[in-house]
Amino acid sequence: MTATLEGRATARPSVFERMAGWAYRRRWIALVLWVVALAGVTVGSQVLGDDYRNDFSLPGTDSQRALEVLQRESPAQAGATVQIVMQSGGGLDQSGTRSKVEGMLVAVRGLPHVAAVAGPFVAVSADGTIGYATVTLDGSAEQVPAPAVRDLISTAQAAEGDGLRVELSGDAVRNAEESEGGAAEGIGLMAALVILVLLFGSLLAASLPIVIAVFAVGTALGLTVLASHVATVADFTAPLMILVGLGVGIDYALLVFSRFRSELIEGMPRDRAVSRALDTAGRTVFFAGCTVIVALLGLVLLGLGSLQGVAVAMALTVLMTMFAALTLLPALLALFGARIERSVRRRAEKRQARGRRPDGDGWRRLANAVERRRWLAVIVPALAILALAAPALNLQLGFADAGNDAPGSTSRQAYDLLAEGFGPGYNGPLVVVVEGGDAAAARAAQEALGRADGVAAVVPQVGDGVSMLIVLPESKPQDGATGELVNRLRTDVLPPVEAQTGATLLVGGSTAAVVDYSDAVASRLPLFVLVIVGVSMLLLLVVFRSVLIPIKAAVLNLLSVAAAMGVITLVFQEGMFGVPPGPIEAYVPVMIFAIVFGLSMDYEVFLLARMHEEWMRRGDASAAVREGLATTGKVVTAAAAIMIVVFGAFLFSPDRMLQQFGLGLAVAVLVDALVIRCLILPGVMYILGRQAWYLPKIARKLPHVALEHN
């Protein structure tokens, strides 16, 4: 033992120790650099503002080609449309009602970004009480400014009164109505602070992980806002960065701080405790952060427009949180370490005076219980997780439409009125563009479409340079029958017409675009999963120098993802707990997979790093599992509790997509930390025994990356 300690003392300090030493000694410089960085990017982002824009284009698909033809041949028809839906109990044909509608539409025509208005009534319901006019904007729903759309809404609704009701629908209207956000971030931070205070018994100590997360997320968010001016960044990027950054930032800082606290309790001087914490837990944080970044950057492989910008932005957030835990935290410990040390030692003395069991004793008892019932500890929880994941087998990808909006919103009211007056298909019309054909080709296409099963009506429209057919399905946009209709039109109904007339018939529109997007995600998902899992397994192989551990980690992490997808399918697709049923947002599964797989790998690394440390020290596989769980179990569960409340707080967000992310991530962390890492992982490690650390001779030439410094 003496030789080992002397070797440590004389060994060249690792990069983590040198980083910690610099931040500790130059505490004010480190702190000022972080403050300047945060203030600089924040001021810059406030001055320039953001330029978020969504890009859901999929080159080569029918829907994208249809849009490109319209933009080229008839730009006026390519813009986003808004339906002004009107209802009058006495009938829309009354002279007073009609004149009010006509006057309102004249005012709408004069508004900025309005290219054309078709009305006063494009169509009227059979009973004459519901009708609508169509407003064509001069750009896509994402390009038209929200204030201009809100002016359109207020101008149209100014005509209400005397029995006339006016509601508006369309993607531009939904975008303009979206809330700026709720109190999710604040709720998550307050709940995290409460957990940290209970864990450490000190408000100052509990505040440090939150300070780290705020600095890191704030800096990354400011950089992303600036980057949005030169790259495509989706408008939902910021809340996702906050969601992931707060959870990961607090997680990483907590791990380092907990190791620092443990070293203090063992009697190590404060400066050495900081160095030791960074040289052990800091290495773990670095590797865990790298695995999350790799998983997030795997989203780039999907090649799905805005998701690439989201992936890079979230990877930047994780990088900043990792860097803050390794540089800002040592500086804060240098500034406030004396007060924290007094609190830590005082609490440890009180614990000892009261005769309480040593830290980790309860976890050792749990480990012993798992060892005695190792097969039971693996099989029963695994079966329960698989049952929880089973609903994901019926996962339906898509995008929420106005039917999922808040009941009081004008987009939802217009959606319901259109469905009542004309049928559900009016809320999701398909657009068939006739390219390279004459009027006869358009008529032939109209006749074929009119005979097709699932089509309620076909309305021809002739533009300046291209013919267009509006196809109204019998089913609402989110129904699986609508997606089947899109595919049937493309494969069965329209090809004979193309062969007969020589025209090219392209099925487009927002509903068809959703089908194309969902199909693209589903087709590219296997490669995405393969790359993420493969790279993560390779990293684990290099770090832990074991063949079985990477395989086990991949399987367990996939269980976490499956459980998350099963629960969000039950809640959001099947409508459990009174949630309006609808499809799962098409990009949610891939992003949840990337985030959850990375976070699951975090917990895997946290636990296995300590187990590996004990294995290298003792050579006893059972003792390594027991001591690894005893020293890390409390930290992992505390970190999980914090992540659960941070992620779960996003259920209070008004945005359905953020609700799906929040629930999915919270469930995944709950299952992973409390079931997989506390029962299944130690059970599997006990079953494998010494073989868990086996490495064939052929793989021993791999580079060695240690998570502990000897």
XYZ file of C-alpha atoms in Angstrom, residues 4 9 12 79 242 301 325 396 464 466 496 569 587 589 625 656 708:
17
model
C 1.178 2.487 -4.246
C 2.652 10.949 -5.188
C 3.142 12.843 -13.238
C -47.363 29.974 -49.909
C -32.451 23.641 -21.402
C -26.713 10.607 -39.802
C -17.842 20.606 -14.183
C -47.478 5.680 -34.903
C -50.801 30.474 -63.614
C -49.606 24.443 -63.259
C -52.027 4.397 -64.654
C -47.094 5.592 -26.633
C -38.537 13.205 -34.471
C -38.264 8.704 -30.889
C -19.792 -5.097 -7.411
C -47.120 18.650 -26.708
C -8.691 5.815 -12.446
